[in-house]
């Protein structure tokens, strides 16, 4: 499910998800059009924990243990969740969602201290024109790009854990 379209419902929710095929699981927090996603991917190479915060116009993505993250800006066009939007989670894979009402906690939408966010908007312009939806869960490409910001050996471990090529 597209987390931005879920967030636009304006109801505070907390959703846990798991995708057994890719060994990815996490929690999505939604309130007042803001969305935060915390996800963990596991493989033989180890565990990678990543995060995303979006306010509907800006998305910040980072991985635990890294001092660099990504920031991208985008404009919502058309109806969120309508049409053929690309989903960050593979629709061919079975994804389990469990959502419940959640009392908004603004601290969940605050960016971490000690992480510098590089603006990737210009680089994403081409992919947005190609139909990618930056409001979806971080795509594998975005997750792999975040791995590249880490020093070795974390960079290699992160890429192996996510199955980056």
PDB file of N, CA and C in Angstrom, residues 13-14 27-31 34-38 51-54 62 102-112:
ATOM      1  N   UNK A  13      -2.788   6.419  12.653  1.00  0.00           N
ATOM      2  CA  UNK A  13      -2.719   4.970  12.649  1.00  0.00           C
ATOM      3  C   UNK A  13      -1.292   4.506  12.852  1.00  0.00           C
ATOM      4  N   UNK A  14      -1.178   3.293  13.326  1.00  0.00           N
ATOM      5  CA  UNK A  14       0.101   2.604  13.417  1.00  0.00           C
ATOM      6  C   UNK A  14      -0.110   1.279  12.708  1.00  0.00           C
ATOM      7  N   UNK A  27       7.228  -0.962  10.810  1.00  0.00           N
ATOM      8  CA  UNK A  27       6.070  -0.261  11.347  1.00  0.00           C
ATOM      9  C   UNK A  27       5.944   1.080  10.636  1.00  0.00           C
ATOM     10  N   UNK A  28       4.709   1.442  10.327  1.00  0.00           N
ATOM     11  CA  UNK A  28       4.413   2.724   9.704  1.00  0.00           C
ATOM     12  C   UNK A  28       3.527   3.515  10.661  1.00  0.00           C
ATOM     13  N   UNK A  29       3.914   4.767  10.921  1.00  0.00           N
ATOM     14  CA  UNK A  29       3.137   5.664  11.780  1.00  0.00           C
ATOM     15  C   UNK A  29       2.545   6.752  10.895  1.00  0.00           C
ATOM     16  N   UNK A  30       1.265   7.061  11.088  1.00  0.00           N
ATOM     17  CA  UNK A  30       0.561   8.012  10.239  1.00  0.00           C
ATOM     18  C   UNK A  30      -0.225   8.984  11.115  1.00  0.00           C
ATOM     19  N   UNK A  31      -0.074  10.287  10.854  1.00  0.00           N
ATOM     20  CA  UNK A  31      -0.851  11.289  11.580  1.00  0.00           C
ATOM     21  C   UNK A  31      -0.801  12.609  10.821  1.00  0.00           C
ATOM     22  N   UNK A  34       1.305  13.169   7.801  1.00  0.00           N
ATOM     23  CA  UNK A  34       2.719  12.826   7.934  1.00  0.00           C
ATOM     24  C   UNK A  34       2.834  11.305   8.057  1.00  0.00           C
ATOM     25  N   UNK A  35       3.943  10.781   7.568  1.00  0.00           N
ATOM     26  CA  UNK A  35       4.160   9.348   7.604  1.00  0.00           C
ATOM     27  C   UNK A  35       5.593   9.062   8.038  1.00  0.00           C
ATOM     28  N   UNK A  36       5.738   8.067   8.908  1.00  0.00           N
ATOM     29  CA  UNK A  36       7.068   7.567   9.255  1.00  0.00           C
ATOM     30  C   UNK A  36       7.050   6.064   9.080  1.00  0.00           C
ATOM     31  N   UNK A  37       8.080   5.548   8.456  1.00  0.00           N
ATOM     32  CA  UNK A  37       8.217   4.109   8.305  1.00  0.00           C
ATOM     33  C   UNK A  37       9.555   3.664   8.854  1.00  0.00           C
ATOM     34  N   UNK A  38       9.538   2.641   9.686  1.00  0.00           N
ATOM     35  CA  UNK A  38      10.762   2.020  10.194  1.00  0.00           C
ATOM     36  C   UNK A  38      10.745   0.589   9.682  1.00  0.00           C
ATOM     37  N   UNK A  51      14.823   3.927   7.790  1.00  0.00           N
ATOM     38  CA  UNK A  51      13.719   4.788   8.214  1.00  0.00           C
ATOM     39  C   UNK A  51      13.350   5.747   7.097  1.00  0.00           C
ATOM     40  N   UNK A  52      12.087   6.165   7.109  1.00  0.00           N
ATOM     41  CA  UNK A  52      11.608   7.164   6.167  1.00  0.00           C
ATOM     42  C   UNK A  52      10.628   8.074   6.908  1.00  0.00           C
ATOM     43  N   UNK A  53      10.730   9.374   6.663  1.00  0.00           N
ATOM     44  CA  UNK A  53       9.758  10.337   7.197  1.00  0.00           C
ATOM     45  C   UNK A  53       9.313  11.205   6.034  1.00  0.00           C
ATOM     46  N   UNK A  54       7.994  11.331   5.856  1.00  0.00           N
ATOM     47  CA  UNK A  54       7.450  12.171   4.798  1.00  0.00           C
ATOM     48  C   UNK A  54       6.351  13.059   5.363  1.00  0.00           C
ATOM     49  N   UNK A  62      16.962   7.273   5.771  1.00  0.00           N
ATOM     50  CA  UNK A  62      18.284   7.012   6.332  1.00  0.00           C
ATOM     51  C   UNK A  62      18.332   5.599   6.904  1.00  0.00           C
ATOM     52  N   UNK A 102      -3.878   5.088  16.581  1.00  0.00           N
ATOM     53  CA  UNK A 102      -2.637   5.462  17.256  1.00  0.00           C
ATOM     54  C   UNK A 102      -2.761   6.901  17.724  1.00  0.00           C
ATOM     55  N   UNK A 103      -2.355   7.161  18.957  1.00  0.00           N
ATOM     56  CA  UNK A 103      -2.339   8.533  19.473  1.00  0.00           C
ATOM     57  C   UNK A 103      -1.078   9.208  18.944  1.00  0.00           C
ATOM     58  N   UNK A 104      -1.269  10.290  18.194  1.00  0.00           N
ATOM     59  CA  UNK A 104      -0.155  10.981  17.546  1.00  0.00           C
ATOM     60  C   UNK A 104       0.957  11.325  18.526  1.00  0.00           C
ATOM     61  N   UNK A 105       2.187  11.039  18.116  1.00  0.00           N
ATOM     62  CA  UNK A 105       3.386  11.375  18.872  1.00  0.00           C
ATOM     63  C   UNK A 105       4.305  12.117  17.901  1.00  0.00           C
ATOM     64  N   UNK A 106       4.357  13.455  18.029  1.00  0.00           N
ATOM     65  CA  UNK A 106       5.131  14.283  17.092  1.00  0.00           C
ATOM     66  C   UNK A 106       6.598  13.889  17.041  1.00  0.00           C
ATOM     67  N   UNK A 107       7.135  13.292  18.114  1.00  0.00           N
ATOM     68  CA  UNK A 107       8.553  12.935  18.109  1.00  0.00           C
ATOM     69  C   UNK A 107       8.858  11.888  17.034  1.00  0.00           C
ATOM     70  N   UNK A 108       7.848  11.111  16.630  1.00  0.00           N
ATOM     71  CA  UNK A 108       8.063  10.106  15.580  1.00  0.00           C
ATOM     72  C   UNK A 108       8.374  10.761  14.233  1.00  0.00           C
ATOM     73  N   UNK A 109       7.994  12.041  14.067  1.00  0.00           N
ATOM     74  CA  UNK A 109       8.176  12.713  12.785  1.00  0.00           C
ATOM     75  C   UNK A 109       9.351  13.691  12.802  1.00  0.00           C
ATOM     76  N   UNK A 110      10.168  13.641  13.860  1.00  0.00           N
ATOM     77  CA  UNK A 110      11.347  14.494  13.943  1.00  0.00           C
ATOM     78  C   UNK A 110      12.544  13.763  13.344  1.00  0.00           C
ATOM     79  N   UNK A 111      13.346  14.497  12.575  1.00  0.00           N
ATOM     80  CA  UNK A 111      14.535  13.897  11.972  1.00  0.00           C
ATOM     81  C   UNK A 111      15.589  13.640  13.040  1.00  0.00           C
ATOM     82  N   UNK A 112      16.390  12.609  12.859  1.00  0.00           N
ATOM     83  CA  UNK A 112      17.409  12.271  13.859  1.00  0.00           C
ATOM     84  C   UNK A 112      18.537  13.299  13.870  1.00  0.00           C
TER      85      UNK A 112
END
